[in-house]
Short mmCIF file of C-alpha atoms in Angstrom, two decimals:
data_model
loop_
_atom_site.label_atom_id
_atom_site.label_comp_id
_atom_site.label_asym_id
_atom_site.label_seq_id
_atom_site.Cartn_x
_atom_site.Cartn_y
_atom_site.Cartn_z
CA MET A 1 48.48 -70.69 -51.14
CA GLU A 2 50.70 -70.71 -53.00
CA SER A 3 49.52 -70.70 -56.63
CA ILE A 4 46.86 -68.03 -55.29
CA GLN A 5 50.01 -66.22 -53.96
CA SER A 6 51.86 -66.08 -57.06
CA MET A 7 48.43 -64.91 -59.32
CA PHE A 8 48.36 -62.15 -57.17
CA ASP A 9 52.10 -61.26 -57.77
CA HIS A 10 51.29 -61.31 -61.32
CA LEU A 11 48.26 -59.07 -61.03
CA HIS A 12 50.35 -56.58 -59.26
CA TRP A 13 53.01 -57.18 -62.21
CA ALA A 14 50.51 -56.54 -64.70
CA ASN A 15 48.99 -53.23 -63.28
CA VAL A 16 52.05 -51.74 -62.74
CA ARG A 17 52.98 -52.37 -66.29
CA ILE A 18 49.27 -51.14 -67.40
CA ASN A 19 49.85 -48.12 -65.28
CA ASN A 20 53.41 -47.54 -66.35
CA THR A 21 52.00 -47.99 -70.12
CA LEU A 22 49.12 -45.28 -69.32
CA LEU A 23 51.24 -43.00 -68.29
CA SER A 24 53.55 -42.79 -71.19
CA LEU A 25 51.24 -42.28 -73.84
CA SER A 26 51.81 -38.90 -75.60
CA GLU A 27 47.57 -38.67 -75.87
CA PRO A 28 45.43 -39.96 -72.83
CA ASN A 29 43.53 -42.90 -73.33
CA LYS A 30 40.44 -42.26 -71.75
CA GLN A 31 38.30 -45.37 -72.19
CA ALA A 32 41.95 -47.37 -71.23
CA GLU A 33 42.23 -45.10 -68.00
CA LYS A 34 38.27 -45.75 -67.11
CA LEU A 35 38.80 -49.83 -67.15
CA PHE A 36 42.05 -49.47 -65.56
CA ALA A 37 40.33 -47.43 -62.57
CA HIS A 38 37.62 -50.11 -62.55
CA THR A 39 40.01 -52.62 -62.32
CA LEU A 40 41.82 -50.94 -59.04
CA LEU A 41 38.69 -50.20 -57.99
CA ALA A 42 36.95 -53.49 -57.87
CA GLU A 43 40.18 -54.74 -56.17
CA ARG A 44 39.31 -52.42 -53.55
CA VAL A 45 35.78 -53.32 -53.11
CA TRP A 46 36.81 -57.23 -52.90
CA ILE A 47 39.81 -56.56 -50.43
CA THR A 48 37.05 -54.59 -48.07
CA ARG A 49 34.48 -57.64 -48.45
CA LEU A 50 37.46 -60.40 -47.50
CA VAL A 51 38.28 -58.58 -44.48
CA GLY A 52 34.57 -58.78 -43.15
CA LYS A 53 33.42 -54.91 -44.56
CA SER A 54 30.86 -53.31 -46.07
CA SER A 55 31.58 -52.27 -49.64
CA ALA A 56 28.45 -50.06 -50.61
CA HIS A 57 30.03 -47.04 -49.69
CA LEU A 58 32.82 -47.96 -52.79
CA PRO A 59 32.58 -46.92 -56.22
CA ILE A 60 33.19 -49.39 -59.02
CA TRP A 61 33.10 -47.28 -62.08
CA THR A 62 34.16 -43.83 -61.08
CA ASP A 63 36.79 -41.76 -63.14
CA LEU A 64 40.56 -41.29 -61.69
CA SER A 65 43.69 -39.65 -62.07
CA LEU A 66 46.14 -42.14 -63.22
CA LYS A 67 48.03 -40.51 -59.84
CA SER A 68 44.91 -41.68 -57.89
CA CYS A 69 45.35 -45.13 -59.84
CA ASP A 70 49.17 -45.20 -58.95
CA GLU A 71 47.95 -44.60 -55.41
CA LEU A 72 45.29 -47.02 -55.45
CA LEU A 73 47.51 -49.66 -56.99
CA HIS A 74 50.16 -49.70 -54.60
CA LYS A 75 47.47 -49.85 -51.63
CA ASN A 76 45.63 -52.76 -53.19
CA HIS A 77 49.08 -54.67 -53.42
CA HIS A 78 49.87 -53.84 -49.88
CA ASP A 79 46.72 -54.87 -48.61
CA TYR A 80 46.47 -57.91 -50.59
CA ARG A 81 50.14 -59.24 -49.25
CA THR A 82 49.16 -58.28 -45.84
CA TYR A 83 45.76 -60.28 -46.04
CA LEU A 84 47.41 -63.55 -48.24
CA SER A 85 49.90 -63.44 -45.50
CA ARG A 86 47.15 -64.25 -42.84
CA VAL A 87 45.20 -66.59 -44.58
CA THR A 88 46.02 -70.18 -43.94
CA GLU A 89 45.41 -73.21 -46.42
CA GLN A 90 42.70 -74.97 -44.13
CA GLU A 91 40.73 -71.23 -43.91
CA ILE A 92 40.85 -70.53 -48.09
CA GLU A 93 37.46 -72.70 -48.26
CA GLN A 94 35.65 -70.54 -45.65
CA ILE A 95 32.58 -69.03 -46.89
CA VAL A 96 32.48 -64.83 -47.00
CA ILE A 97 28.90 -63.34 -47.08
CA TYR A 98 29.05 -60.04 -48.49
CA LYS A 99 26.80 -57.50 -50.25
CA ASN A 100 26.68 -56.41 -54.03
CA SER A 101 26.65 -52.68 -55.20
CA THR A 102 22.50 -53.46 -55.30
CA GLY A 103 22.15 -55.00 -52.04
CA GLU A 104 21.85 -58.40 -53.21
CA GLU A 105 23.54 -61.26 -50.63
CA PHE A 106 25.92 -63.56 -51.58
CA HIS A 107 28.00 -66.48 -50.19
CA ASN A 108 31.31 -67.31 -51.97
CA SER A 109 34.66 -69.02 -50.65
CA ILE A 110 37.62 -67.33 -50.33
CA ARG A 111 39.46 -69.38 -52.62
CA ASP A 112 36.58 -68.53 -55.23
CA ILE A 113 36.49 -64.81 -54.72
CA LEU A 114 40.49 -64.79 -55.02
CA VAL A 115 40.47 -66.39 -58.05
CA HIS A 116 37.70 -64.33 -59.01
CA ILE A 117 39.91 -60.87 -58.48
CA ALA A 118 42.96 -62.15 -60.53
CA LEU A 119 40.82 -63.14 -63.44
CA HIS A 120 38.73 -60.34 -63.63
CA GLY A 121 41.67 -58.03 -63.82
CA GLN A 122 43.23 -59.72 -66.37
CA TYR A 123 40.07 -59.82 -68.49
CA HIS A 124 39.91 -55.80 -68.27
CA ARG A 125 43.85 -55.55 -69.07
CA GLY A 126 42.76 -57.66 -72.47
CA GLN A 127 40.15 -54.77 -73.36
CA ILE A 128 42.76 -52.13 -72.48
CA ASN A 129 45.41 -53.88 -74.52
CA LEU A 130 42.77 -54.02 -77.60
CA LEU A 131 42.00 -49.89 -76.57
CA LEU A 132 45.81 -49.34 -77.00
CA ARG A 133 46.15 -51.07 -80.45
CA GLN A 134 43.12 -49.53 -81.67
CA ASN A 135 45.12 -46.18 -80.92
CA ASP A 136 48.15 -47.46 -82.96
CA GLU A 137 50.04 -47.86 -79.42
CA GLU A 138 52.18 -50.92 -78.70
CA PRO A 139 49.94 -53.16 -76.42
CA VAL A 140 51.20 -54.00 -72.74
CA SER A 141 52.43 -57.62 -72.52
CA SER A 142 50.98 -59.11 -69.48
CA ASP A 143 50.72 -62.62 -70.03
CA TYR A 144 51.48 -64.68 -66.86
CA ILE A 145 54.00 -66.80 -68.45
CA ILE A 146 55.95 -63.86 -69.11
CA PHE A 147 55.97 -62.62 -65.89
CA LYS A 148 57.01 -66.07 -64.47
CA ARG A 149 59.81 -66.27 -67.01
CA GLU A 150 60.74 -62.72 -65.75
CA GLU A 151 60.72 -63.91 -62.23
CA GLN A 152 63.27 -66.45 -62.97
#
């Protein structure tokens, strides 16, 4: 659980850095904003599934303002911290049954879902960095090791 918690601390740290960078751009980067919104919306979908609720009503690809992204970023962080504080080492292998956006049912362990969430965000933050670089903006350093160095 300690490694998973660290991954989610990193996820939040990296999301804050991306959010702050997108807010600071002189010209909006709509593609980057859309990817960032998707990352946060996907986190929302997964926490909803983890707590045993249907995510069918939740969007996964929709435009959000950066203000809305900022609010969702902090809501997600709060909800994941709360969730992770209650999951025990014994419970992490429990199977979650959920349906995807097309209604297809899947069964995965809590551990696998949590690892997926952390990796999914890192994937899209990499795409955002590529878009920033293509627009002559400085990419956001979001590597896990940098997070750990700053944590010390």
